[in-house]
């Protein structure tokens, strides 16, 4: 999509397909809260990314489908201020054909 592509990219990254309900970052908050770990999602109003590897303190290497300038990349980012959710805990609820 032209907008809301961080959720689209995150759904493709985790579930292997774009899941329209997850295009909006706020819909990721339907997943249960979790501790920061590999393949958990960091969510706040208007943005979502996938945690890949802990670096130090609150800094994680993340898969970010909208890291600025319409770029998708892996980069280090603070998770401070983000809700951490577990998409795998309820993934089957969304994992249907688009």
PDB file of N, CA and C in Angstrom:
ATOM      1  N   UNK A   1       0.828  -1.211   0.000  1.00  0.00           N
ATOM      2  CA  UNK A   1       0.000   0.000   0.000  1.00  0.00           C
ATOM      3  C   UNK A   1       0.862   1.261   0.000  1.00  0.00           C
ATOM      4  N   UNK A   2       0.288   2.377  -0.399  1.00  0.00           N
ATOM      5  CA  UNK A   2       1.017   3.645  -0.413  1.00  0.00           C
ATOM      6  C   UNK A   2       1.293   4.141   1.001  1.00  0.00           C
ATOM      7  N   UNK A   3       0.388   3.785   1.930  1.00  0.00           N
ATOM      8  CA  UNK A   3       0.552   4.166   3.333  1.00  0.00           C
ATOM      9  C   UNK A   3       0.400   2.910   4.178  1.00  0.00           C
ATOM     10  N   UNK A   4       0.764   3.006   5.423  1.00  0.00           N
ATOM     11  CA  UNK A   4       0.607   1.901   6.377  1.00  0.00           C
ATOM     12  C   UNK A   4       1.382   0.666   5.938  1.00  0.00           C
ATOM     13  N   UNK A   5       2.537   0.881   5.292  1.00  0.00           N
ATOM     14  CA  UNK A   5       3.248  -0.293   4.810  1.00  0.00           C
ATOM     15  C   UNK A   5       4.168  -0.912   5.840  1.00  0.00           C
ATOM     16  N   UNK A   6       4.354  -0.301   7.014  1.00  0.00           N
ATOM     17  CA  UNK A   6       5.148  -0.969   8.043  1.00  0.00           C
ATOM     18  C   UNK A   6       4.421  -2.225   8.523  1.00  0.00           C
ATOM     19  N   UNK A   7       3.097  -2.156   8.690  1.00  0.00           N
ATOM     20  CA  UNK A   7       2.316  -3.318   9.105  1.00  0.00           C
ATOM     21  C   UNK A   7       2.256  -4.372   8.023  1.00  0.00           C
ATOM     22  N   UNK A   8       2.148  -3.953   6.794  1.00  0.00           N
ATOM     23  CA  UNK A   8       2.131  -4.887   5.666  1.00  0.00           C
ATOM     24  C   UNK A   8       3.460  -5.633   5.605  1.00  0.00           C
ATOM     25  N   UNK A   9       4.555  -4.907   5.651  1.00  0.00           N
ATOM     26  CA  UNK A   9       5.878  -5.532   5.596  1.00  0.00           C
ATOM     27  C   UNK A   9       6.132  -6.453   6.774  1.00  0.00           C
ATOM     28  N   UNK A  10       5.681  -6.052   7.955  1.00  0.00           N
ATOM     29  CA  UNK A  10       5.859  -6.896   9.137  1.00  0.00           C
ATOM     30  C   UNK A  10       5.051  -8.184   9.004  1.00  0.00           C
ATOM     31  N   UNK A  11       3.840  -8.107   8.453  1.00  0.00           N
ATOM     32  CA  UNK A  11       3.027  -9.319   8.293  1.00  0.00           C
ATOM     33  C   UNK A  11       3.652 -10.266   7.270  1.00  0.00           C
ATOM     34  N   UNK A  12       4.198  -9.716   6.183  1.00  0.00           N
ATOM     35  CA  UNK A  12       4.867 -10.559   5.195  1.00  0.00           C
ATOM     36  C   UNK A  12       6.107 -11.208   5.821  1.00  0.00           C
ATOM     37  N   UNK A  13       6.844 -10.433   6.591  1.00  0.00           N
ATOM     38  CA  UNK A  13       8.062 -10.937   7.233  1.00  0.00           C
ATOM     39  C   UNK A  13       7.746 -12.104   8.174  1.00  0.00           C
ATOM     40  N   UNK A  14       6.685 -11.982   8.973  1.00  0.00           N
ATOM     41  CA  UNK A  14       6.372 -13.015   9.964  1.00  0.00           C
ATOM     42  C   UNK A  14       5.482 -14.136   9.447  1.00  0.00           C
ATOM     43  N   UNK A  15       4.482 -13.797   8.633  1.00  0.00           N
ATOM     44  CA  UNK A  15       3.473 -14.772   8.232  1.00  0.00           C
ATOM     45  C   UNK A  15       3.590 -15.215   6.771  1.00  0.00           C
ATOM     46  N   UNK A  16       4.510 -14.578   6.016  1.00  0.00           N
ATOM     47  CA  UNK A  16       4.729 -14.980   4.637  1.00  0.00           C
ATOM     48  C   UNK A  16       3.725 -14.434   3.642  1.00  0.00           C
ATOM     49  N   UNK A  17       2.855 -13.540   4.092  1.00  0.00           N
ATOM     50  CA  UNK A  17       1.864 -12.948   3.190  1.00  0.00           C
ATOM     51  C   UNK A  17       1.375 -11.622   3.774  1.00  0.00           C
ATOM     52  N   UNK A  18       0.910 -10.717   2.918  1.00  0.00           N
ATOM     53  CA  UNK A  18       0.320  -9.479   3.438  1.00  0.00           C
ATOM     54  C   UNK A  18      -1.045  -9.789   4.043  1.00  0.00           C
ATOM     55  N   UNK A  19      -1.261  -9.326   5.244  1.00  0.00           N
ATOM     56  CA  UNK A  19      -2.529  -9.534   5.938  1.00  0.00           C
ATOM     57  C   UNK A  19      -3.154  -8.164   6.152  1.00  0.00           C
ATOM     58  N   UNK A  20      -4.198  -7.897   5.392  1.00  0.00           N
ATOM     59  CA  UNK A  20      -4.790  -6.553   5.362  1.00  0.00           C
ATOM     60  C   UNK A  20      -5.124  -6.011   6.754  1.00  0.00           C
ATOM     61  N   UNK A  21      -5.637  -6.864   7.641  1.00  0.00           N
ATOM     62  CA  UNK A  21      -5.997  -6.398   8.994  1.00  0.00           C
ATOM     63  C   UNK A  21      -4.787  -5.891   9.767  1.00  0.00           C
ATOM     64  N   UNK A  22      -3.583  -6.317   9.358  1.00  0.00           N
ATOM     65  CA  UNK A  22      -2.374  -5.907  10.070  1.00  0.00           C
ATOM     66  C   UNK A  22      -1.649  -4.753   9.395  1.00  0.00           C
ATOM     67  N   UNK A  23      -2.214  -4.186   8.346  1.00  0.00           N
ATOM     68  CA  UNK A  23      -1.594  -3.019   7.720  1.00  0.00           C
ATOM     69  C   UNK A  23      -1.552  -1.848   8.702  1.00  0.00           C
ATOM     70  N   UNK A  24      -2.575  -1.692   9.518  1.00  0.00           N
ATOM     71  CA  UNK A  24      -2.609  -0.614  10.507  1.00  0.00           C
ATOM     72  C   UNK A  24      -1.881  -1.048  11.774  1.00  0.00           C
ATOM     73  N   UNK A  25      -0.939  -0.234  12.214  1.00  0.00           N
ATOM     74  CA  UNK A  25      -0.140  -0.575  13.394  1.00  0.00           C
ATOM     75  C   UNK A  25      -1.017  -0.865  14.610  1.00  0.00           C
ATOM     76  N   UNK A  26      -2.076  -0.111  14.806  1.00  0.00           N
ATOM     77  CA  UNK A  26      -2.899  -0.301  16.011  1.00  0.00           C
ATOM     78  C   UNK A  26      -3.509  -1.697  16.083  1.00  0.00           C
ATOM     79  N   UNK A  27      -3.706  -2.350  14.940  1.00  0.00           N
ATOM     80  CA  UNK A  27      -4.276  -3.701  14.961  1.00  0.00           C
ATOM     81  C   UNK A  27      -3.309  -4.736  15.527  1.00  0.00           C
ATOM     82  N   UNK A  28      -2.017  -4.429  15.528  1.00  0.00           N
ATOM     83  CA  UNK A  28      -1.042  -5.334  16.138  1.00  0.00           C
ATOM     84  C   UNK A  28      -1.233  -5.398  17.652  1.00  0.00           C
ATOM     85  N   UNK A  29      -1.890  -4.408  18.211  1.00  0.00           N
ATOM     86  CA  UNK A  29      -2.122  -4.405  19.662  1.00  0.00           C
ATOM     87  C   UNK A  29      -3.145  -5.463  20.081  1.00  0.00           C
ATOM     88  N   UNK A  30      -3.772  -6.146  19.128  1.00  0.00           N
ATOM     89  CA  UNK A  30      -4.666  -7.265  19.443  1.00  0.00           C
ATOM     90  C   UNK A  30      -3.887  -8.476  19.957  1.00  0.00           C
ATOM     91  N   UNK A  31      -2.623  -8.556  19.581  1.00  0.00           N
ATOM     92  CA  UNK A  31      -1.799  -9.664  20.046  1.00  0.00           C
ATOM     93  C   UNK A  31      -1.469  -9.465  21.528  1.00  0.00           C
ATOM     94  N   UNK A  32      -1.235 -10.563  22.252  1.00  0.00           N
ATOM     95  CA  UNK A  32      -0.931 -10.427  23.683  1.00  0.00           C
ATOM     96  C   UNK A  32       0.423  -9.768  23.918  1.00  0.00           C
ATOM     97  N   UNK A  33       0.501  -9.046  25.023  1.00  0.00           N
ATOM     98  CA  UNK A  33       1.755  -8.400  25.419  1.00  0.00           C
ATOM     99  C   UNK A  33       2.792  -9.474  25.721  1.00  0.00           C
ATOM    100  N   UNK A  34       4.054  -9.110  25.520  1.00  0.00           N
ATOM    101  CA  UNK A  34       5.143 -10.060  25.722  1.00  0.00           C
ATOM    102  C   UNK A  34       6.401  -9.325  26.164  1.00  0.00           C
ATOM    103  N   UNK A  35       7.360 -10.084  26.630  1.00  0.00           N
ATOM    104  CA  UNK A  35       8.684  -9.537  26.920  1.00  0.00           C
ATOM    105  C   UNK A  35       9.433  -9.402  25.595  1.00  0.00           C
ATOM    106  N   UNK A  36      10.352  -8.458  25.496  1.00  0.00           N
ATOM    107  CA  UNK A  36      11.129  -8.320  24.267  1.00  0.00           C
ATOM    108  C   UNK A  36      11.893  -9.612  23.962  1.00  0.00           C
ATOM    109  N   UNK A  37      11.800 -10.094  22.734  1.00  0.00           N
ATOM    110  CA  UNK A  37      12.488 -11.308  22.292  1.00  0.00           C
ATOM    111  C   UNK A  37      12.445 -11.365  20.766  1.00  0.00           C
ATOM    112  N   UNK A  38      13.211 -12.293  20.211  1.00  0.00           N
ATOM    113  CA  UNK A  38      13.264 -12.490  18.767  1.00  0.00           C
ATOM    114  C   UNK A  38      11.857 -12.707  18.193  1.00  0.00           C
ATOM    115  N   UNK A  39      11.530 -11.997  17.129  1.00  0.00           N
ATOM    116  CA  UNK A  39      10.261 -12.060  16.391  1.00  0.00           C
ATOM    117  C   UNK A  39       9.039 -11.554  17.155  1.00  0.00           C
ATOM    118  N   UNK A  40       9.246 -10.846  18.243  1.00  0.00           N
ATOM    119  CA  UNK A  40       8.149 -10.103  18.857  1.00  0.00           C
ATOM    120  C   UNK A  40       8.020  -8.798  18.073  1.00  0.00           C
ATOM    121  N   UNK A  41       6.883  -8.132  18.197  1.00  0.00           N
ATOM    122  CA  UNK A  41       6.663  -6.869  17.478  1.00  0.00           C
ATOM    123  C   UNK A  41       6.677  -5.700  18.454  1.00  0.00           C
ATOM    124  N   UNK A  42       7.295  -4.622  18.040  1.00  0.00           N
ATOM    125  CA  UNK A  42       7.241  -3.361  18.775  1.00  0.00           C
ATOM    126  C   UNK A  42       6.186  -2.489  18.107  1.00  0.00           C
ATOM    127  N   UNK A  43       5.230  -2.000  18.904  1.00  0.00           N
ATOM    128  CA  UNK A  43       4.096  -1.265  18.343  1.00  0.00           C
ATOM    129  C   UNK A  43       3.876   0.029  19.117  1.00  0.00           C
ATOM    130  N   UNK A  44       3.615   1.078  18.393  1.00  0.00           N
ATOM    131  CA  UNK A  44       3.104   2.319  18.980  1.00  0.00           C
ATOM    132  C   UNK A  44       2.215   2.961  17.932  1.00  0.00           C
ATOM    133  N   UNK A  45       1.559   4.014  18.294  1.00  0.00           N
ATOM    134  CA  UNK A  45       0.643   4.671  17.359  1.00  0.00           C
ATOM    135  C   UNK A  45       1.342   4.960  16.036  1.00  0.00           C
ATOM    136  N   UNK A  46       0.833   4.344  14.985  1.00  0.00           N
ATOM    137  CA  UNK A  46       1.329   4.627  13.651  1.00  0.00           C
ATOM    138  C   UNK A  46       2.558   3.875  13.203  1.00  0.00           C
ATOM    139  N   UNK A  47       3.103   2.949  14.033  1.00  0.00           N
ATOM    140  CA  UNK A  47       4.302   2.246  13.582  1.00  0.00           C
ATOM    141  C   UNK A  47       4.431   0.880  14.247  1.00  0.00           C
ATOM    142  N   UNK A  48       4.971  -0.062  13.487  1.00  0.00           N
ATOM    143  CA  UNK A  48       5.263  -1.404  13.990  1.00  0.00           C
ATOM    144  C   UNK A  48       6.547  -1.897  13.342  1.00  0.00           C
ATOM    145  N   UNK A  49       7.350  -2.631  14.108  1.00  0.00           N
ATOM    146  CA  UNK A  49       8.547  -3.280  13.581  1.00  0.00           C
ATOM    147  C   UNK A  49       8.737  -4.600  14.311  1.00  0.00           C
ATOM    148  N   UNK A  50       9.628  -5.448  13.781  1.00  0.00           N
ATOM    149  CA  UNK A  50       9.855  -6.778  14.324  1.00  0.00           C
ATOM    150  C   UNK A  50      11.232  -6.838  14.977  1.00  0.00           C
ATOM    151  N   UNK A  51      11.287  -7.275  16.227  1.00  0.00           N
ATOM    152  CA  UNK A  51      12.542  -7.417  16.947  1.00  0.00           C
ATOM    153  C   UNK A  51      13.287  -8.644  16.431  1.00  0.00           C
ATOM    154  N   UNK A  52      14.558  -8.474  16.149  1.00  0.00           N
ATOM    155  CA  UNK A  52      15.369  -9.580  15.634  1.00  0.00           C
ATOM    156  C   UNK A  52      16.456 -10.001  16.616  1.00  0.00           C
ATOM    157  N   UNK A  53      17.188  -9.038  17.179  1.00  0.00           N
ATOM    158  CA  UNK A  53      18.303  -9.394  18.058  1.00  0.00           C
ATOM    159  C   UNK A  53      18.561  -8.277  19.047  1.00  0.00           C
ATOM    160  N   UNK A  54      18.737  -8.654  20.324  1.00  0.00           N
ATOM    161  CA  UNK A  54      19.056  -7.667  21.355  1.00  0.00           C
ATOM    162  C   UNK A  54      20.486  -7.188  21.166  1.00  0.00           C
ATOM    163  N   UNK A  55      20.693  -5.882  21.261  1.00  0.00           N
ATOM    164  CA  UNK A  55      22.023  -5.296  21.107  1.00  0.00           C
ATOM    165  C   UNK A  55      22.576  -4.899  22.467  1.00  0.00           C
ATOM    166  N   UNK A  56      21.862  -4.031  23.176  1.00  0.00           N
ATOM    167  CA  UNK A  56      22.251  -3.590  24.525  1.00  0.00           C
ATOM    168  C   UNK A  56      21.105  -2.770  25.100  1.00  0.00           C
ATOM    169  N   UNK A  57      20.978  -2.789  26.394  1.00  0.00           N
ATOM    170  CA  UNK A  57      19.947  -2.003  27.079  1.00  0.00           C
ATOM    171  C   UNK A  57      18.597  -2.144  26.365  1.00  0.00           C
ATOM    172  N   UNK A  58      18.028  -1.015  25.908  1.00  0.00           N
ATOM    173  CA  UNK A  58      16.739  -1.076  25.211  1.00  0.00           C
ATOM    174  C   UNK A  58      16.906  -0.981  23.689  1.00  0.00           C
ATOM    175  N   UNK A  59      18.107  -1.253  23.202  1.00  0.00           N
ATOM    176  CA  UNK A  59      18.410  -1.193  21.766  1.00  0.00           C
ATOM    177  C   UNK A  59      18.331  -2.606  21.175  1.00  0.00           C
ATOM    178  N   UNK A  60      17.565  -2.719  20.088  1.00  0.00           N
ATOM    179  CA  UNK A  60      17.404  -3.986  19.368  1.00  0.00           C
ATOM    180  C   UNK A  60      17.703  -3.784  17.898  1.00  0.00           C
ATOM    181  N   UNK A  61      18.205  -4.823  17.255  1.00  0.00           N
ATOM    182  CA  UNK A  61      18.254  -4.862  15.798  1.00  0.00           C
ATOM    183  C   UNK A  61      16.847  -5.239  15.371  1.00  0.00           C
ATOM    184  N   UNK A  62      16.228  -4.424  14.506  1.00  0.00           N
ATOM    185  CA  UNK A  62      14.836  -4.647  14.135  1.00  0.00           C
ATOM    186  C   UNK A  62      14.672  -4.712  12.621  1.00  0.00           C
ATOM    187  N   UNK A  63      13.662  -5.473  12.184  1.00  0.00           N
ATOM    188  CA  UNK A  63      13.211  -5.451  10.794  1.00  0.00           C
ATOM    189  C   UNK A  63      12.158  -4.364  10.734  1.00  0.00           C
ATOM    190  N   UNK A  64      12.429  -3.326   9.956  1.00  0.00           N
ATOM    191  CA  UNK A  64      11.570  -2.141   9.925  1.00  0.00           C
ATOM    192  C   UNK A  64      11.164  -1.863   8.483  1.00  0.00           C
ATOM    193  N   UNK A  65       9.896  -2.144   8.161  1.00  0.00           N
ATOM    194  CA  UNK A  65       9.413  -1.994   6.782  1.00  0.00           C
ATOM    195  C   UNK A  65       9.104  -0.552   6.418  1.00  0.00           C
ATOM    196  N   UNK A  66       9.277   0.371   7.350  1.00  0.00           N
ATOM    197  CA  UNK A  66       9.134   1.796   7.037  1.00  0.00           C
ATOM    198  C   UNK A  66      10.042   2.562   7.979  1.00  0.00           C
ATOM    199  N   UNK A  67      11.329   2.462   7.722  1.00  0.00           N
ATOM    200  CA  UNK A  67      12.297   3.068   8.632  1.00  0.00           C
ATOM    201  C   UNK A  67      12.617   4.512   8.272  1.00  0.00           C
ATOM    202  N   UNK A  68      11.805   5.093   7.451  1.00  0.00           N
ATOM    203  CA  UNK A  68      12.022   6.467   7.009  1.00  0.00           C
ATOM    204  C   UNK A  68      12.414   6.490   5.552  1.00  0.00           C
ATOM    205  N   UNK A  69      11.904   7.435   4.822  1.00  0.00           N
ATOM    206  CA  UNK A  69      12.215   7.538   3.406  1.00  0.00           C
ATOM    207  C   UNK A  69      11.691   6.362   2.601  1.00  0.00           C
ATOM    208  N   UNK A  70      10.630   5.719   3.103  1.00  0.00           N
ATOM    209  CA  UNK A  70      10.003   4.570   2.435  1.00  0.00           C
ATOM    210  C   UNK A  70      10.974   3.416   2.234  1.00  0.00           C
ATOM    211  N   UNK A  71      11.921   3.254   3.191  1.00  0.00           N
ATOM    212  CA  UNK A  71      12.908   2.176   3.101  1.00  0.00           C
ATOM    213  C   UNK A  71      12.557   1.039   4.046  1.00  0.00           C
ATOM    214  N   UNK A  72      12.834  -0.170   3.620  1.00  0.00           N
ATOM    215  CA  UNK A  72      12.752  -1.351   4.474  1.00  0.00           C
ATOM    216  C   UNK A  72      14.171  -1.782   4.767  1.00  0.00           C
ATOM    217  N   UNK A  73      14.482  -1.950   6.063  1.00  0.00           N
ATOM    218  CA  UNK A  73      15.846  -2.317   6.410  1.00  0.00           C
ATOM    219  C   UNK A  73      15.918  -2.926   7.801  1.00  0.00           C
ATOM    220  N   UNK A  74      17.057  -3.523   8.093  1.00  0.00           N
ATOM    221  CA  UNK A  74      17.417  -3.935   9.445  1.00  0.00           C
ATOM    222  C   UNK A  74      18.256  -2.814  10.024  1.00  0.00           C
ATOM    223  N   UNK A  75      17.906  -2.360  11.211  1.00  0.00           N
ATOM    224  CA  UNK A  75      18.720  -1.334  11.853  1.00  0.00           C
ATOM    225  C   UNK A  75      18.517  -1.377  13.357  1.00  0.00           C
ATOM    226  N   UNK A  76      19.417  -0.747  14.073  1.00  0.00           N
ATOM    227  CA  UNK A  76      19.319  -0.678  15.521  1.00  0.00           C
ATOM    228  C   UNK A  76      18.334   0.408  15.903  1.00  0.00           C
ATOM    229  N   UNK A  77      17.515   0.095  16.928  1.00  0.00           N
ATOM    230  CA  UNK A  77      16.479   1.041  17.325  1.00  0.00           C
ATOM    231  C   UNK A  77      16.128   0.815  18.791  1.00  0.00           C
ATOM    232  N   UNK A  78      15.818   1.892  19.491  1.00  0.00           N
ATOM    233  CA  UNK A  78      15.348   1.789  20.865  1.00  0.00           C
ATOM    234  C   UNK A  78      13.893   1.313  20.866  1.00  0.00           C
ATOM    235  N   UNK A  79      13.566   0.429  21.794  1.00  0.00           N
ATOM    236  CA  UNK A  79      12.181  -0.019  21.927  1.00  0.00           C
ATOM    237  C   UNK A  79      11.450   0.758  23.020  1.00  0.00           C
ATOM    238  N   UNK A  80      12.105   1.745  23.587  1.00  0.00           N
ATOM    239  CA  UNK A  80      11.475   2.573  24.618  1.00  0.00           C
ATOM    240  C   UNK A  80      10.228   3.246  24.051  1.00  0.00           C
ATOM    241  N   UNK A  81       9.118   3.127  24.759  1.00  0.00           N
ATOM    242  CA  UNK A  81       7.871   3.744  24.326  1.00  0.00           C
ATOM    243  C   UNK A  81       7.011   2.860  23.442  1.00  0.00           C
ATOM    244  N   UNK A  82       7.491   1.667  23.118  1.00  0.00           N
ATOM    245  CA  UNK A  82       6.739   0.735  22.282  1.00  0.00           C
ATOM    246  C   UNK A  82       6.126  -0.370  23.144  1.00  0.00           C
ATOM    247  N   UNK A  83       4.922  -0.779  22.809  1.00  0.00           N
ATOM    248  CA  UNK A  83       4.334  -1.978  23.403  1.00  0.00           C
ATOM    249  C   UNK A  83       4.942  -3.160  22.667  1.00  0.00           C
ATOM    250  N   UNK A  84       5.349  -4.186  23.405  1.00  0.00           N
ATOM    251  CA  UNK A  84       5.903  -5.392  22.793  1.00  0.00           C
ATOM    252  C   UNK A  84       4.810  -6.456  22.814  1.00  0.00           C
ATOM    253  N   UNK A  85       4.524  -7.023  21.634  1.00  0.00           N
ATOM    254  CA  UNK A  85       3.463  -8.024  21.514  1.00  0.00           C
ATOM    255  C   UNK A  85       4.005  -9.281  20.847  1.00  0.00           C
ATOM    256  N   UNK A  86       3.296 -10.386  21.063  1.00  0.00           N
ATOM    257  CA  UNK A  86       3.691 -11.683  20.520  1.00  0.00           C
ATOM    258  C   UNK A  86       2.757 -12.092  19.387  1.00  0.00           C
ATOM    259  N   UNK A  87       3.129 -11.831  18.148  1.00  0.00           N
ATOM    260  CA  UNK A  87       2.268 -12.191  17.018  1.00  0.00           C
ATOM    261  C   UNK A  87       2.069 -13.696  16.865  1.00  0.00           C
ATOM    262  N   UNK A  88       3.020 -14.496  17.301  1.00  0.00           N
ATOM    263  CA  UNK A  88       2.898 -15.953  17.158  1.00  0.00           C
ATOM    264  C   UNK A  88       1.808 -16.518  18.061  1.00  0.00           C
ATOM    265  N   UNK A  89       1.502 -15.849  19.161  1.00  0.00           N
ATOM    266  CA  UNK A  89       0.515 -16.365  20.114  1.00  0.00           C
ATOM    267  C   UNK A  89      -0.884 -16.393  19.529  1.00  0.00           C
ATOM    268  N   UNK A  90      -1.171 -15.502  18.608  1.00  0.00           N
ATOM    269  CA  UNK A  90      -2.518 -15.444  18.029  1.00  0.00           C
ATOM    270  C   UNK A  90      -2.456 -15.321  16.517  1.00  0.00           C
ATOM    271  N   UNK A  91      -1.331 -15.693  15.927  1.00  0.00           N
ATOM    272  CA  UNK A  91      -1.119 -15.515  14.501  1.00  0.00           C
ATOM    273  C   UNK A  91      -2.128 -16.197  13.619  1.00  0.00           C
ATOM    274  N   UNK A  92      -2.639 -17.350  14.026  1.00  0.00           N
ATOM    275  CA  UNK A  92      -3.580 -18.067  13.165  1.00  0.00           C
ATOM    276  C   UNK A  92      -4.875 -17.288  12.983  1.00  0.00           C
ATOM    277  N   UNK A  93      -5.199 -16.386  13.876  1.00  0.00           N
ATOM    278  CA  UNK A  93      -6.407 -15.581  13.727  1.00  0.00           C
ATOM    279  C   UNK A  93      -6.320 -14.687  12.501  1.00  0.00           C
ATOM    280  N   UNK A  94      -5.101 -14.306  12.119  1.00  0.00           N
ATOM    281  CA  UNK A  94      -4.910 -13.422  10.974  1.00  0.00           C
ATOM    282  C   UNK A  94      -4.390 -14.156   9.756  1.00  0.00           C
ATOM    283  N   UNK A  95      -3.820 -15.338   9.936  1.00  0.00           N
ATOM    284  CA  UNK A  95      -3.134 -16.032   8.850  1.00  0.00           C
ATOM    285  C   UNK A  95      -4.113 -16.734   7.909  1.00  0.00           C
ATOM    286  N   UNK A  96      -4.797 -15.934   7.133  1.00  0.00           N
ATOM    287  CA  UNK A  96      -5.670 -16.464   6.102  1.00  0.00           C
ATOM    288  C   UNK A  96      -5.368 -15.729   4.805  1.00  0.00           C
ATOM    289  N   UNK A  97      -5.830 -16.235   3.740  1.00  0.00           N
ATOM    290  CA  UNK A  97      -5.519 -15.632   2.442  1.00  0.00           C
ATOM    291  C   UNK A  97      -5.992 -14.192   2.392  1.00  0.00           C
ATOM    292  N   UNK A  98      -5.185 -13.314   1.797  1.00  0.00           N
ATOM    293  CA  UNK A  98      -5.576 -11.890   1.706  1.00  0.00           C
ATOM    294  C   UNK A  98      -6.761 -11.673   0.789  1.00  0.00           C
TER     295      UNK A  98
END
